[in-house]
mmCIF file of C-alpha atoms in Angstrom:
data_model
loop_
_atom_site.group_PDB
_atom_site.id
_atom_site.type_symbol
_atom_site.label_atom_id
_atom_site.label_comp_id
_atom_site.label_asym_id
_atom_site.label_seq_id
_atom_site.Cartn_x
_atom_site.Cartn_y
_atom_site.Cartn_z
ATOM 1 C CA UNK E 1 -14.222 33.646 24.506
ATOM 2 C CA UNK E 2 -14.253 30.158 25.881
ATOM 3 C CA UNK E 3 -17.272 27.989 26.362
ATOM 4 C CA UNK E 4 -17.963 26.498 29.749
ATOM 5 C CA UNK E 5 -19.653 23.111 29.837
ATOM 6 C CA UNK E 6 -20.719 21.013 32.785
ATOM 7 C CA UNK E 7 -18.691 17.817 33.277
ATOM 8 C CA UNK E 8 -20.841 14.699 33.237
ATOM 9 C CA UNK E 9 -18.792 11.543 33.961
ATOM 10 C CA UNK E 10 -21.714 9.283 33.069
ATOM 11 C CA UNK E 11 -21.699 10.450 29.391
ATOM 12 C CA UNK E 12 -17.974 9.733 29.031
ATOM 13 C CA UNK E 13 -18.337 6.326 30.698
ATOM 14 C CA UNK E 14 -21.145 5.354 28.319
ATOM 15 C CA UNK E 15 -19.225 6.693 25.303
ATOM 16 C CA UNK E 16 -16.117 4.715 26.260
ATOM 17 C CA UNK E 17 -18.092 1.580 27.048
ATOM 18 C CA UNK E 18 -20.017 1.469 23.793
ATOM 19 C CA UNK E 19 -17.382 3.006 21.540
ATOM 20 C CA UNK E 20 -17.277 0.764 18.510
ATOM 21 C CA UNK E 21 -19.953 -1.757 19.560
ATOM 22 C CA UNK E 22 -22.866 -0.244 17.694
ATOM 23 C CA UNK E 23 -21.006 1.326 14.776
ATOM 24 C CA UNK E 24 -18.172 -1.073 14.023
ATOM 25 C CA UNK E 25 -16.361 -3.949 15.721
ATOM 26 C CA UNK E 26 -13.915 -2.998 18.454
ATOM 27 C CA UNK E 27 -11.155 -4.971 16.726
ATOM 28 C CA UNK E 28 -11.511 -2.683 13.719
ATOM 29 C CA UNK E 29 -10.049 0.299 15.568
ATOM 30 C CA UNK E 30 -6.359 0.602 14.831
ATOM 31 C CA UNK E 31 -6.426 -2.169 12.268
ATOM 32 C CA UNK E 32 -5.253 0.196 9.526
ATOM 33 C CA UNK E 33 -1.989 0.645 11.441
ATOM 34 C CA UNK E 34 -1.423 -3.113 11.540
ATOM 35 C CA UNK E 35 -2.087 -3.914 7.892
ATOM 36 C CA UNK E 36 1.001 -3.491 5.725
ATOM 37 C CA UNK E 37 0.892 -0.903 2.976
ATOM 38 C CA UNK E 38 3.322 -0.555 0.109
ATOM 39 C CA UNK E 39 4.796 2.946 0.183
ATOM 40 C CA UNK E 40 5.377 4.284 -3.323
ATOM 41 C CA UNK E 41 7.156 7.311 -4.833
ATOM 42 C CA UNK E 42 6.532 8.207 -8.490
ATOM 43 C CA UNK E 43 8.691 10.581 -10.523
ATOM 44 C CA UNK E 44 8.798 11.470 -14.213
ATOM 45 C CA UNK E 45 12.061 11.788 -16.112
ATOM 46 C CA UNK E 46 13.161 11.525 -19.757
ATOM 47 C CA UNK E 47 9.855 10.217 -21.083
ATOM 48 C CA UNK E 48 9.490 7.543 -18.398
ATOM 49 C CA UNK E 49 8.037 7.140 -14.944
ATOM 50 C CA UNK E 50 10.330 6.023 -12.149
ATOM 51 C CA UNK E 51 8.486 4.169 -9.397
ATOM 52 C CA UNK E 52 10.198 3.382 -6.095
ATOM 53 C CA UNK E 53 8.379 1.067 -3.683
ATOM 54 C CA UNK E 54 9.346 -0.091 -0.209
ATOM 55 C CA UNK E 55 8.925 -3.839 0.287
ATOM 56 C CA UNK E 56 10.860 -4.743 3.452
ATOM 57 C CA UNK E 57 11.123 -8.418 4.292
ATOM 58 C CA UNK E 58 10.028 -9.534 0.814
ATOM 59 C CA UNK E 59 12.069 -11.811 -1.424
ATOM 60 C CA UNK E 60 12.489 -10.982 -5.104
ATOM 61 C CA UNK E 61 10.691 -14.185 -6.098
ATOM 62 C CA UNK E 62 7.583 -13.130 -4.148
ATOM 63 C CA UNK E 63 7.003 -9.860 -6.055
ATOM 64 C CA UNK E 64 4.694 -9.508 -9.060
ATOM 65 C CA UNK E 65 4.389 -6.376 -11.198
ATOM 66 C CA UNK E 66 1.562 -6.078 -13.728
ATOM 67 C CA UNK E 67 0.997 -3.304 -16.253
ATOM 68 C CA UNK E 68 -2.329 -2.756 -17.977
ATOM 69 C CA UNK E 69 -2.336 0.381 -20.102
ATOM 70 C CA UNK E 70 -1.605 3.153 -17.596
ATOM 71 C CA UNK E 71 -2.386 1.052 -14.509
ATOM 72 C CA UNK E 72 0.397 -0.514 -12.433
ATOM 73 C CA UNK E 73 -0.322 -3.305 -9.952
ATOM 74 C CA UNK E 74 2.302 -4.308 -7.375
ATOM 75 C CA UNK E 75 1.757 -7.510 -5.397
ATOM 76 C CA UNK E 76 4.056 -9.087 -2.851
ATOM 77 C CA UNK E 77 3.859 -11.775 -0.228
ATOM 78 C CA UNK E 78 5.651 -11.505 3.087
ATOM 79 C CA UNK E 79 6.185 -15.002 4.432
ATOM 80 C CA UNK E 80 6.691 -15.945 8.053
ATOM 81 C CA UNK E 81 10.300 -16.921 8.574
ATOM 82 C CA UNK E 82 9.781 -19.611 11.178
ATOM 83 C CA UNK E 83 7.085 -21.308 13.166
ATOM 84 C CA UNK E 84 7.089 -21.276 16.944
ATOM 85 C CA UNK E 85 7.986 -24.527 18.637
ATOM 86 C CA UNK E 86 6.007 -26.275 21.373
ATOM 87 C CA UNK E 87 8.153 -24.886 24.207
ATOM 88 C CA UNK E 88 8.266 -21.330 22.789
ATOM 89 C CA UNK E 89 5.709 -18.670 23.636
ATOM 90 C CA UNK E 90 5.394 -15.431 21.662
ATOM 91 C CA UNK E 91 5.095 -12.479 24.024
ATOM 92 C CA UNK E 92 4.789 -9.667 21.508
ATOM 93 C CA UNK E 93 4.612 -9.628 17.693
ATOM 94 C CA UNK E 94 4.336 -6.573 15.438
ATOM 95 C CA UNK E 95 5.557 -7.989 12.161
ATOM 96 C CA UNK E 96 2.750 -8.755 9.752
ATOM 97 C CA UNK E 97 2.782 -11.622 7.290
ATOM 98 C CA UNK E 98 0.622 -12.049 4.250
ATOM 99 C CA UNK E 99 -0.087 -10.642 0.816
ATOM 100 C CA UNK E 100 -0.053 -6.920 0.057
ATOM 101 C CA UNK E 101 -1.250 -5.279 -3.150
ATOM 102 C CA UNK E 102 -0.982 -1.699 -4.358
ATOM 103 C CA UNK E 103 -2.343 -0.365 -7.624
ATOM 104 C CA UNK E 104 -2.291 3.085 -9.147
ATOM 105 C CA UNK E 105 -2.922 4.706 -12.504
ATOM 106 C CA UNK E 106 -0.368 6.927 -14.191
ATOM 107 C CA UNK E 107 -1.334 9.838 -16.472
ATOM 108 C CA UNK E 108 -0.154 8.140 -19.686
ATOM 109 C CA UNK E 109 -0.122 4.583 -21.050
ATOM 110 C CA UNK E 110 3.045 2.575 -20.521
ATOM 111 C CA UNK E 111 5.231 0.604 -22.907
ATOM 112 C CA UNK E 112 5.223 -2.815 -21.200
ATOM 113 C CA UNK E 113 7.923 -4.220 -23.492
ATOM 114 C CA UNK E 114 10.503 -1.645 -22.348
ATOM 115 C CA UNK E 115 9.679 -1.689 -18.634
ATOM 116 C CA UNK E 116 12.516 -2.555 -16.246
ATOM 117 C CA UNK E 117 12.529 -3.620 -12.603
ATOM 118 C CA UNK E 118 15.313 -3.807 -10.021
ATOM 119 C CA UNK E 119 15.031 -5.021 -6.434
ATOM 120 C CA UNK E 120 17.711 -4.383 -3.835
ATOM 121 C CA UNK E 121 17.672 -4.052 -0.038
ATOM 122 C CA UNK E 122 13.871 -4.110 0.222
ATOM 123 C CA UNK E 123 13.366 -1.382 -2.395
ATOM 124 C CA UNK E 124 11.764 -2.059 -5.781
ATOM 125 C CA UNK E 125 12.700 0.380 -8.562
ATOM 126 C CA UNK E 126 10.626 0.369 -11.737
ATOM 127 C CA UNK E 127 11.446 2.287 -14.890
ATOM 128 C CA UNK E 128 8.249 2.517 -16.925
ATOM 129 C CA UNK E 129 8.647 4.224 -20.308
ATOM 130 C CA UNK E 130 5.658 6.044 -21.712
ATOM 131 C CA UNK E 131 4.038 4.546 -24.772
ATOM 132 C CA UNK E 132 4.692 6.625 -27.861
ATOM 133 C CA UNK E 133 1.546 8.403 -28.856
ATOM 134 C CA UNK E 134 0.318 7.715 -32.342
ATOM 135 C CA UNK E 135 1.331 10.548 -34.606
ATOM 136 C CA UNK E 136 -1.506 12.489 -36.098
ATOM 137 C CA UNK E 137 -1.895 11.876 -39.742
ATOM 138 C CA UNK E 138 -3.194 14.600 -41.978
ATOM 139 C CA UNK E 139 -5.521 13.236 -44.623
ATOM 140 C CA UNK E 140 -5.789 15.168 -47.820
ATOM 141 C CA UNK E 141 -9.257 15.663 -49.213
ATOM 142 C CA UNK E 142 -9.688 15.010 -52.903
#
């Protein structure tokens, strides 16, 4: 069964007119698509986590990786390549410049001393070995 409703153009006009004004700023709509986000894949192999992150347009010198226990923090800064001159006018720009940060927590603590990072063609590859768990020690009772 389908429902039949009466079309009221005034309601749609009001909804379109005030969409975003009372709840959130109009500029907020679609902003999530504009902000850069680091895309990350995480895999587990041979007692280590392999993290692959896409960082297009970033130079190796502008990437920071921090490890705190089981938490990994990736930070990068995309810099604008050139400034526009006086006689140049930008007609359309989609590339975003600025700092991006991504953090996530892995299931087990990491051994920071053995961590490795490689960066090639806009892809960061991290090999993050798991920290050896302390062996249980049986205490004899006397």
